PDB file of C-alpha atoms in Angstrom:
ATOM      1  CA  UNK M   1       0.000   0.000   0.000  1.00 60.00           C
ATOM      2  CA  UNK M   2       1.201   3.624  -0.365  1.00 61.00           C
ATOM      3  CA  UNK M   3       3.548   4.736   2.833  1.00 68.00           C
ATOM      4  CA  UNK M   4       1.861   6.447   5.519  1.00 84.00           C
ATOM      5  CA  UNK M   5       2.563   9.450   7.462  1.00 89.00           C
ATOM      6  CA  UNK M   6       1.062   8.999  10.408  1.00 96.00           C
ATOM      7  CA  UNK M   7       1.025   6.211  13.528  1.00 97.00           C
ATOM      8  CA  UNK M   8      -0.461   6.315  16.754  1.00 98.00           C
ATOM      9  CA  UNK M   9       1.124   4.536  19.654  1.00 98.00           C
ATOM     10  CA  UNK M  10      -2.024   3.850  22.892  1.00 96.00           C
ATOM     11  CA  UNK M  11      -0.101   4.786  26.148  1.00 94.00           C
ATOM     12  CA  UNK M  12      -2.591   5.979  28.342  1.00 93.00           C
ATOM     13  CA  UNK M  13      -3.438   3.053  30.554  1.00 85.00           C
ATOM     14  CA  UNK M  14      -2.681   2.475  33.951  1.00 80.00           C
ATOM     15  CA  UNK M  15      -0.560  -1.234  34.032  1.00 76.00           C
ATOM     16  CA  UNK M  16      -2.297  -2.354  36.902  1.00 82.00           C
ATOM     17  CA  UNK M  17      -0.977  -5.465  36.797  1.00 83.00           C
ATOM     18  CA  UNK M  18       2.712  -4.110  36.392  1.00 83.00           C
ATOM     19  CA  UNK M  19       2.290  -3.160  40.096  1.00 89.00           C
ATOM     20  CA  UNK M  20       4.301  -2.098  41.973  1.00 87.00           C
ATOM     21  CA  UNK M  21       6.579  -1.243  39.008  1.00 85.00           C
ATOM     22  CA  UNK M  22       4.015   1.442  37.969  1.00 87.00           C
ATOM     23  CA  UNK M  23       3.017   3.344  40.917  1.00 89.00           C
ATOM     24  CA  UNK M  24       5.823   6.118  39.891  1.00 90.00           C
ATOM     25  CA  UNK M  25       6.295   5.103  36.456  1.00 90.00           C
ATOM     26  CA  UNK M  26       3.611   4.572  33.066  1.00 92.00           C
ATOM     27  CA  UNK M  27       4.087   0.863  31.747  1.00 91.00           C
ATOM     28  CA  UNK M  28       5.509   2.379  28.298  1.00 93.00           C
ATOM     29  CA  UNK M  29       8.371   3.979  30.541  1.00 94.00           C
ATOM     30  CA  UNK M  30       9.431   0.534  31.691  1.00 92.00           C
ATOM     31  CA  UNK M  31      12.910  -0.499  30.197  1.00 90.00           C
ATOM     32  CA  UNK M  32      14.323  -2.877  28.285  1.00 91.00           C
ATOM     33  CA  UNK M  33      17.910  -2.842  27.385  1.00 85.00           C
ATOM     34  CA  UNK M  34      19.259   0.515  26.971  1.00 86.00           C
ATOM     35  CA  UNK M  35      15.710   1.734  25.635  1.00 91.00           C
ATOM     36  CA  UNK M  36      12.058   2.124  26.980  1.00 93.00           C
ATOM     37  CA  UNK M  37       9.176   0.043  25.510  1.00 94.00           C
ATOM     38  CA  UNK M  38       8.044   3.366  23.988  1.00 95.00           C
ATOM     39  CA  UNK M  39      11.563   4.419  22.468  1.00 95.00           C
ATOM     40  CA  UNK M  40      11.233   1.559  20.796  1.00 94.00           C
ATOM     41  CA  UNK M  41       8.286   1.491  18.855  1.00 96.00           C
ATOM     42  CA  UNK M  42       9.170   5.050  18.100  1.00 97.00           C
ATOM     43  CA  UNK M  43      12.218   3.805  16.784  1.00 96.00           C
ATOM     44  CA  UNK M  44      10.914   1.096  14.575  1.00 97.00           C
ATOM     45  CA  UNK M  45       8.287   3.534  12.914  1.00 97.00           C
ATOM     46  CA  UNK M  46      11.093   5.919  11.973  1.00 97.00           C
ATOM     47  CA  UNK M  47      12.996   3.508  10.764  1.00 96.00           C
ATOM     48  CA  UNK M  48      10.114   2.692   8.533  1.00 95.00           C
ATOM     49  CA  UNK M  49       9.822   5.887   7.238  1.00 95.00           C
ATOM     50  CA  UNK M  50       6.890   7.253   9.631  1.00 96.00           C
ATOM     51  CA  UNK M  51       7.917  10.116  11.318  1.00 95.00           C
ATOM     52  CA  UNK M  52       4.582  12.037  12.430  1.00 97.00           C
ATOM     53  CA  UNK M  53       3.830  10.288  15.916  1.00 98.00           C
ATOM     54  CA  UNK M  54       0.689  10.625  18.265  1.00 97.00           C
ATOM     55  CA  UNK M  55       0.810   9.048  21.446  1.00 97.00           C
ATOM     56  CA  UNK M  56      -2.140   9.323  23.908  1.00 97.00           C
ATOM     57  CA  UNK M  57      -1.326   9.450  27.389  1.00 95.00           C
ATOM     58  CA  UNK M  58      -3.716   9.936  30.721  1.00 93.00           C
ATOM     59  CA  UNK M  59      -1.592   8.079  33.945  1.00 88.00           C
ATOM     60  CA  UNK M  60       1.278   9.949  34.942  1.00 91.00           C
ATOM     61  CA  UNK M  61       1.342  11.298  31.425  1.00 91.00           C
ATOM     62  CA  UNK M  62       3.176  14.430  32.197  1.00 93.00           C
ATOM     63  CA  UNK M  63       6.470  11.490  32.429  1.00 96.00           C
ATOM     64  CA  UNK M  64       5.684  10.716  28.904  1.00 95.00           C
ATOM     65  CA  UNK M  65       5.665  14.196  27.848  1.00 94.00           C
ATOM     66  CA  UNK M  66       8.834  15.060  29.419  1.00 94.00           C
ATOM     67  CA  UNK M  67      10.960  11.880  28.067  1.00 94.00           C
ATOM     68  CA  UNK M  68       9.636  12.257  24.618  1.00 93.00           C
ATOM     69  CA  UNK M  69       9.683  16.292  24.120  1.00 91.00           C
ATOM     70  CA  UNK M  70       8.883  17.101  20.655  1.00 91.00           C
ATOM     71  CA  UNK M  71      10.316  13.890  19.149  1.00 94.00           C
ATOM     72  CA  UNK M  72      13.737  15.066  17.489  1.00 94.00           C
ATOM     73  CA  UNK M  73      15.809  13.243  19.600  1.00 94.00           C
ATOM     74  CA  UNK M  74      14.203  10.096  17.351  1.00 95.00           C
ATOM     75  CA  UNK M  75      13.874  11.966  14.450  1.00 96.00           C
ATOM     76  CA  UNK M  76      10.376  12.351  14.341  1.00 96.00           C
ATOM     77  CA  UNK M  77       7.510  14.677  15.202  1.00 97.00           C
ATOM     78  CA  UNK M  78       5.692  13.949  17.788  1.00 97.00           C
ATOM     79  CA  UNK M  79       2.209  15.161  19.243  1.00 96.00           C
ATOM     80  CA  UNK M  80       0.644  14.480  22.696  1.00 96.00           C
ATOM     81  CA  UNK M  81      -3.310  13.627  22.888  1.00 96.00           C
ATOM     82  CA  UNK M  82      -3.756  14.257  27.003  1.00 95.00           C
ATOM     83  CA  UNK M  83      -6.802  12.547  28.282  1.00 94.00           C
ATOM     84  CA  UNK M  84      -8.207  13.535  31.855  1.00 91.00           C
ATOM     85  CA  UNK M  85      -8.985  10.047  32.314  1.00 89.00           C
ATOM     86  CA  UNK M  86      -8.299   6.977  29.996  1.00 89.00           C
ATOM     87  CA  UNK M  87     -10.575   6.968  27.130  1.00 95.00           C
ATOM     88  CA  UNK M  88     -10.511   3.195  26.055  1.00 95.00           C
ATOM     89  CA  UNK M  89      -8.440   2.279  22.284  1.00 96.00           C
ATOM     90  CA  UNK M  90     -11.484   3.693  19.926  1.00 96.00           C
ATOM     91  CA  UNK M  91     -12.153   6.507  22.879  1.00 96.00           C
ATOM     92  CA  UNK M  92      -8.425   7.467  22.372  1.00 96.00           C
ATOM     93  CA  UNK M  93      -8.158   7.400  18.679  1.00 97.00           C
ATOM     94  CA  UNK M  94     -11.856   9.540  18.336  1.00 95.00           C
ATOM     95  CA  UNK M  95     -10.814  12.015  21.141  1.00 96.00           C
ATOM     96  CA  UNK M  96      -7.685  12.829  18.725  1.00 96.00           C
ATOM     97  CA  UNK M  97      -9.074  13.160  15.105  1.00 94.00           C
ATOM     98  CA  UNK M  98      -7.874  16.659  14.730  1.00 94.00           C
ATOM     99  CA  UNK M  99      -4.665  15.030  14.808  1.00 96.00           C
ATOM    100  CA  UNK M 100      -5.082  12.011  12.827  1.00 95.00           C
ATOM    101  CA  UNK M 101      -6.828  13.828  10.250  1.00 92.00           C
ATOM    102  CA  UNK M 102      -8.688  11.726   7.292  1.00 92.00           C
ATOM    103  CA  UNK M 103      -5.866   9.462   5.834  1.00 93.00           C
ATOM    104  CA  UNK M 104      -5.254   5.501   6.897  1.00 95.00           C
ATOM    105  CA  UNK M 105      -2.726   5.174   9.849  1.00 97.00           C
ATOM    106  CA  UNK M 106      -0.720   2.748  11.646  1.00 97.00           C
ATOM    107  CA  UNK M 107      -2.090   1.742  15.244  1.00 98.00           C
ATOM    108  CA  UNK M 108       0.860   0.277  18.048  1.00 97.00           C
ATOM    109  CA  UNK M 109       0.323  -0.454  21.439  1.00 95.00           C
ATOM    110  CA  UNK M 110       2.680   1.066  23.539  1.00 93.00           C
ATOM    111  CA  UNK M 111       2.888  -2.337  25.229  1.00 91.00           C
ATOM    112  CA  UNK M 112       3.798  -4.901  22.968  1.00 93.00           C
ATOM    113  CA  UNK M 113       7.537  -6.380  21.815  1.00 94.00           C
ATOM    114  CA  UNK M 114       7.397  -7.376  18.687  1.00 94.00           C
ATOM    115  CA  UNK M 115      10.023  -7.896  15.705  1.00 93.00           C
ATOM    116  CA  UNK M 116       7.767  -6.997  13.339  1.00 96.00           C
ATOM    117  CA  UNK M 117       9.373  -4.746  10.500  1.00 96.00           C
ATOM    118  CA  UNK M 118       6.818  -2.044  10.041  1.00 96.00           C
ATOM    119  CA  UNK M 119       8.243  -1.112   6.829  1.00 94.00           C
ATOM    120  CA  UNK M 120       7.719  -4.621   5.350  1.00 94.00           C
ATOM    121  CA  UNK M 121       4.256  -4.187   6.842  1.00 95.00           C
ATOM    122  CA  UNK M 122       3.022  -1.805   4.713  1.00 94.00           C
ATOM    123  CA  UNK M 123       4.233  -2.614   1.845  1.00 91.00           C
ATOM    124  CA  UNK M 124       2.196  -5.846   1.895  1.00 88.00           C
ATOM    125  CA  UNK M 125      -0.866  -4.435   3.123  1.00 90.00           C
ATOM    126  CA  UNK M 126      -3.747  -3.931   1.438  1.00 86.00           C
ATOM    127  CA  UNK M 127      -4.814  -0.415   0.291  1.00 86.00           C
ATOM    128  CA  UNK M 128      -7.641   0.490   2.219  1.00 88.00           C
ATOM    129  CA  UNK M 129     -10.637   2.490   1.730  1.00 84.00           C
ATOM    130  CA  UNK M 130     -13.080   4.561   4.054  1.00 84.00           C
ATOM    131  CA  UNK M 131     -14.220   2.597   6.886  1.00 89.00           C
ATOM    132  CA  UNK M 132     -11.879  -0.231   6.581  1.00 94.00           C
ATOM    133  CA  UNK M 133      -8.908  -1.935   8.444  1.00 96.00           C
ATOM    134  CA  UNK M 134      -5.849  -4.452   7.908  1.00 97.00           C
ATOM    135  CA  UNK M 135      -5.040  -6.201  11.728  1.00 98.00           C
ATOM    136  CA  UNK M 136      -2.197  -8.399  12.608  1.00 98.00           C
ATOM    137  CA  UNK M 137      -2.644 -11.007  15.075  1.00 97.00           C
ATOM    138  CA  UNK M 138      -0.436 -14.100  16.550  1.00 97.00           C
ATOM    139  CA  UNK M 139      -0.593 -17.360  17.694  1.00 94.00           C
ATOM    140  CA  UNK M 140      -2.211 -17.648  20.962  1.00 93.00           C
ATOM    141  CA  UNK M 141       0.033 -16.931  24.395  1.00 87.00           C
ATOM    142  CA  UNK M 142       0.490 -19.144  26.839  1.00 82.00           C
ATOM    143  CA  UNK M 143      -1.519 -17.182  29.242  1.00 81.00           C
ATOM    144  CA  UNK M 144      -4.708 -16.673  26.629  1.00 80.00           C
ATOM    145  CA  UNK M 145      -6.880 -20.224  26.082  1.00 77.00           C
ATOM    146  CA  UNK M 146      -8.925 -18.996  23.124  1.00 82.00           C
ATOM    147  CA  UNK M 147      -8.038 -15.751  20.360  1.00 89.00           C
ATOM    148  CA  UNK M 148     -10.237 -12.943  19.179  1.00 93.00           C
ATOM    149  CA  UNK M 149     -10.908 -13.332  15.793  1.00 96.00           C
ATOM    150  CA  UNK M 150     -10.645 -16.169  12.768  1.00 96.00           C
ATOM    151  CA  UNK M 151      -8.936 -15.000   9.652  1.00 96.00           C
ATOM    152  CA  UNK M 152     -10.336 -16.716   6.115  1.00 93.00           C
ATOM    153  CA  UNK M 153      -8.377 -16.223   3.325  1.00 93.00           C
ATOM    154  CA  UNK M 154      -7.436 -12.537   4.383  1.00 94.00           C
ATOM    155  CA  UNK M 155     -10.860 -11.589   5.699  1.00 96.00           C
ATOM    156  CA  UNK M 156     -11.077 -10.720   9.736  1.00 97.00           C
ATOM    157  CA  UNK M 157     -13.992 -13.100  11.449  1.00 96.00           C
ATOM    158  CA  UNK M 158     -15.722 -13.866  14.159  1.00 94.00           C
ATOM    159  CA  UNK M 159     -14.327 -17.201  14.714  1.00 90.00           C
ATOM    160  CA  UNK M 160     -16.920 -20.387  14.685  1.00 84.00           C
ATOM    161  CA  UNK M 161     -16.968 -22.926  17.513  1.00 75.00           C
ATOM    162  CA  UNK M 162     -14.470 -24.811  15.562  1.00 78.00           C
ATOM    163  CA  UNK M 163     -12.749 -22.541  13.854  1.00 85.00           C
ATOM    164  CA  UNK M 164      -9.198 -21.294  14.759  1.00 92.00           C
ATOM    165  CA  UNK M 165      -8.691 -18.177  16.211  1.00 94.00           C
ATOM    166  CA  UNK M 166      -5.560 -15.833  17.005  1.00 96.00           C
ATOM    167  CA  UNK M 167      -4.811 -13.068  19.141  1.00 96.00           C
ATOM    168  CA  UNK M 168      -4.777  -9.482  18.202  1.00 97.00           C
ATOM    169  CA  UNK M 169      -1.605  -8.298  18.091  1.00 97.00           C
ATOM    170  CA  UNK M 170      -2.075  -4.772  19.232  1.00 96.00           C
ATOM    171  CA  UNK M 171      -0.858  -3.306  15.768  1.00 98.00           C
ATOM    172  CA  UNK M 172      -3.000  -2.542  12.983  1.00 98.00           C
ATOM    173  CA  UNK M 173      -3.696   0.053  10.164  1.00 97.00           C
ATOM    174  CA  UNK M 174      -7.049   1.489  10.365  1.00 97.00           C
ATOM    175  CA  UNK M 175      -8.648   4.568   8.664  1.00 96.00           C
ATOM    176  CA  UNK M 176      -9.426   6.992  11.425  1.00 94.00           C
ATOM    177  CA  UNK M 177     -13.375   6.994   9.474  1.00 94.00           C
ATOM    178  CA  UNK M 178     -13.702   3.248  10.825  1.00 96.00           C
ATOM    179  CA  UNK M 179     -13.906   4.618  14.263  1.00 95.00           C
ATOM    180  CA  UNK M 180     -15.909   8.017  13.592  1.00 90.00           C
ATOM    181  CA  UNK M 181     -18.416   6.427  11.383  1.00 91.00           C
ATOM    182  CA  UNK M 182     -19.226   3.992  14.237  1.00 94.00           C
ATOM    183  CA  UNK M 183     -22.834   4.031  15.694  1.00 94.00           C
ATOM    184  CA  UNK M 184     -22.083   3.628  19.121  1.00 95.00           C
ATOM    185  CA  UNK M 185     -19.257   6.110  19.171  1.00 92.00           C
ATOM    186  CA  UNK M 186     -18.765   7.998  22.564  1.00 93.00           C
ATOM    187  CA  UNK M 187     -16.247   9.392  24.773  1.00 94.00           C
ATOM    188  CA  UNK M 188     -14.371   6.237  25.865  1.00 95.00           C
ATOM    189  CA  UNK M 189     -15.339   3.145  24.100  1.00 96.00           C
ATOM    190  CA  UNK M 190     -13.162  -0.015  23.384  1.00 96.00           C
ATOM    191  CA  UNK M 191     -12.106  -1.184  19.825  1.00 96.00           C
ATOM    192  CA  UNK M 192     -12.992  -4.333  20.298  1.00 96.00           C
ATOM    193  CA  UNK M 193     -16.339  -3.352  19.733  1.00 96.00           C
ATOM    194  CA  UNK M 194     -15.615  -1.402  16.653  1.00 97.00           C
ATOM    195  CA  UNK M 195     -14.006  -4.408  15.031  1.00 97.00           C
ATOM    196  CA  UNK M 196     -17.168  -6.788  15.960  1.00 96.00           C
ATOM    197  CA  UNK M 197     -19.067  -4.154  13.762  1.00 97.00           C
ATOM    198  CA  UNK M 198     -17.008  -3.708  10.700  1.00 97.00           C
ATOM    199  CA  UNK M 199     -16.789  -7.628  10.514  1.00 96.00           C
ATOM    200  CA  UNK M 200     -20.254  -7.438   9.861  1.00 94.00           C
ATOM    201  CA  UNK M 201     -19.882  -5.330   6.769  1.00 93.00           C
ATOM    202  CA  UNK M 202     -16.448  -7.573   6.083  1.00 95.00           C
ATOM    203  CA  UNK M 203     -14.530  -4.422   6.163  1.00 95.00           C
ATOM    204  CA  UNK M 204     -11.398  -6.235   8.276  1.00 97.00           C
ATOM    205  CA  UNK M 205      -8.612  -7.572   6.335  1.00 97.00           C
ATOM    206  CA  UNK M 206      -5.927  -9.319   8.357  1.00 97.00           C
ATOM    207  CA  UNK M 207      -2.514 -11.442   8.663  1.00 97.00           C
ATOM    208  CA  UNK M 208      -0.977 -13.831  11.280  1.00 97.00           C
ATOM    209  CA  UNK M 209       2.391 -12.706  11.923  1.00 96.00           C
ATOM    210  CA  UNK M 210       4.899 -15.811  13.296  1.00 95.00           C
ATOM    211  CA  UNK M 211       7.475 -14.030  14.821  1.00 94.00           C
ATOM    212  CA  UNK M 212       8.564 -12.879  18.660  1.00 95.00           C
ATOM    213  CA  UNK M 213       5.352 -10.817  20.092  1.00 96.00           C
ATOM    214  CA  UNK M 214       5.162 -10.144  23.886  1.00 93.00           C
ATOM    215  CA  UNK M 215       2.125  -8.725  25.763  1.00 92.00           C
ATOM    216  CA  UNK M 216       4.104  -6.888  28.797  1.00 92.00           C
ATOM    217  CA  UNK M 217       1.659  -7.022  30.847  1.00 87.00           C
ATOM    218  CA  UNK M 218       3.167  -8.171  34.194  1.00 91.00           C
ATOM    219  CA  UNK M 219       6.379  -8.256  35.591  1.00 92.00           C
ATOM    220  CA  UNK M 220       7.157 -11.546  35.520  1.00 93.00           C
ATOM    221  CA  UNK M 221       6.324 -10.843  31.029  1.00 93.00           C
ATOM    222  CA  UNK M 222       9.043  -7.830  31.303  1.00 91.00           C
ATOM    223  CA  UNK M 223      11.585 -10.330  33.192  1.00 92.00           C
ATOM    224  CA  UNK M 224      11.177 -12.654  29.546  1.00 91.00           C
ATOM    225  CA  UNK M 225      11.566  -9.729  27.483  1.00 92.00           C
ATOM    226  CA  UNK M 226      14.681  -8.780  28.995  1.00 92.00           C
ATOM    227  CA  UNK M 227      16.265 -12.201  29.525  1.00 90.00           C
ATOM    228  CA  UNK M 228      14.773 -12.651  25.538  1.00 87.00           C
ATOM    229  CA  UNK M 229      16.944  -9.475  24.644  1.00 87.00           C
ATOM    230  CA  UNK M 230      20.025 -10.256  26.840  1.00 79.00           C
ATOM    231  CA  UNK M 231      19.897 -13.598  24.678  1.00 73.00           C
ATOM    232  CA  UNK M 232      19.670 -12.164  21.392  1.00 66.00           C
TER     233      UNK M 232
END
């Protein structure tokens, strides 16, 4: 598909489960190596060529702000969407559509370790229209007994009682109208529910990536990320 300009990296939530780890510091903050999980994704979107960042932020966001600045120290641009209180994934990306503006964009979670090239990403995805998305997913963790959606032959579904599902990766490439145009749109809402209702109108298009993918979602998760980087 044509390169895009913009990405969006979710960083607002509180990593409850990171406790006590986050009581003085936002989960994207945490470190890995040399680098945060957040300098990292920032890193891999530069390298593939996207260089106009928004990253929402609500917990201890002001932390965020201050490492980041205005992104040159990465090479990119990068704008701030403060929310008073967490607005949910779809929540986040409607509360900054002045932002995002009209064109498709790449969706991270500020959360995941993945090796995913971004660059290689896009150029295999789909062009996509108004209303429409391209999601990545894995193989199930360990720590998840069932996925989120079925993929068939490209197409994002909601998987059948014996159908194979996989796990949404927490990267995607949506066009900010998939969330706008959504009936039930509102101040904080999840994505998860957005997705349910473009599968209806098959507007989901999707891949299953094989390669390393980490939800760091607990400590003992960020302990196997960093013994996983320390190994190479």
């Amino acid at each position: 598909m044509a390169r895009l300009d913009k990405a969006f990296i979710l960083a607002a939530g509180r990593g409850e489960r990171m406790r006590p780890l986050t009581e003085h510091l936002p989960k994207p903050l945490l470190s890995v190596g040399a680098e945060t999980l957040l300098d990292r994704q920032i890193t891999k979107l530069v390298a593939a060529g996207i260089r106009d960042i928004i990253i929402n932020t609500a917990y201890l966001g002001h932390l965020i702000a201050e490492h980041l600045g205005d992104g040159s120290q990465f090479g990119a641009s990068i704008q701030v969407s403060c929310e008073a209180s967490p607005l949910e994934t779809a929540g986040a990306i409607a509360h900054a559509s002045s932002m995002l503006g009209e064109d498709p964009f790449l969706l991270v979670n500020g959360d995941v370790w993945m090796d995913l090239d971004f660059g290689d990403l896009l150029d295999r995805a789909p062009e996509l229209g108004a209303g429409a998305g391209h999601l990545v997913f894995v193989d199930n963790p360990s720590h998840k007994s069932s996925g989120d959606f079925a993929l068939d032959n490209g197409r994002v579904r909601i998987p059948g009682a014996s159908q194979e599902s996989f796990t949404f990766s927490g990267v995607s490439i949506l066009s900010p109208s998939l969330i706008t145009a959504y009936p039930k749109c509102r101040e904080a809402f999840p994505l998860r529910e957005v997705f349910d209702w473009a599968i209806e109108d098959d507007r989901l298009t999707g891949e299953l990536y094989k390669g390393y993918w980490l939800d760091v979602g607990t400590p003992e998760r960020l302990e196997a990320l960093r013994s996983h980087v320390l190994l190479g």
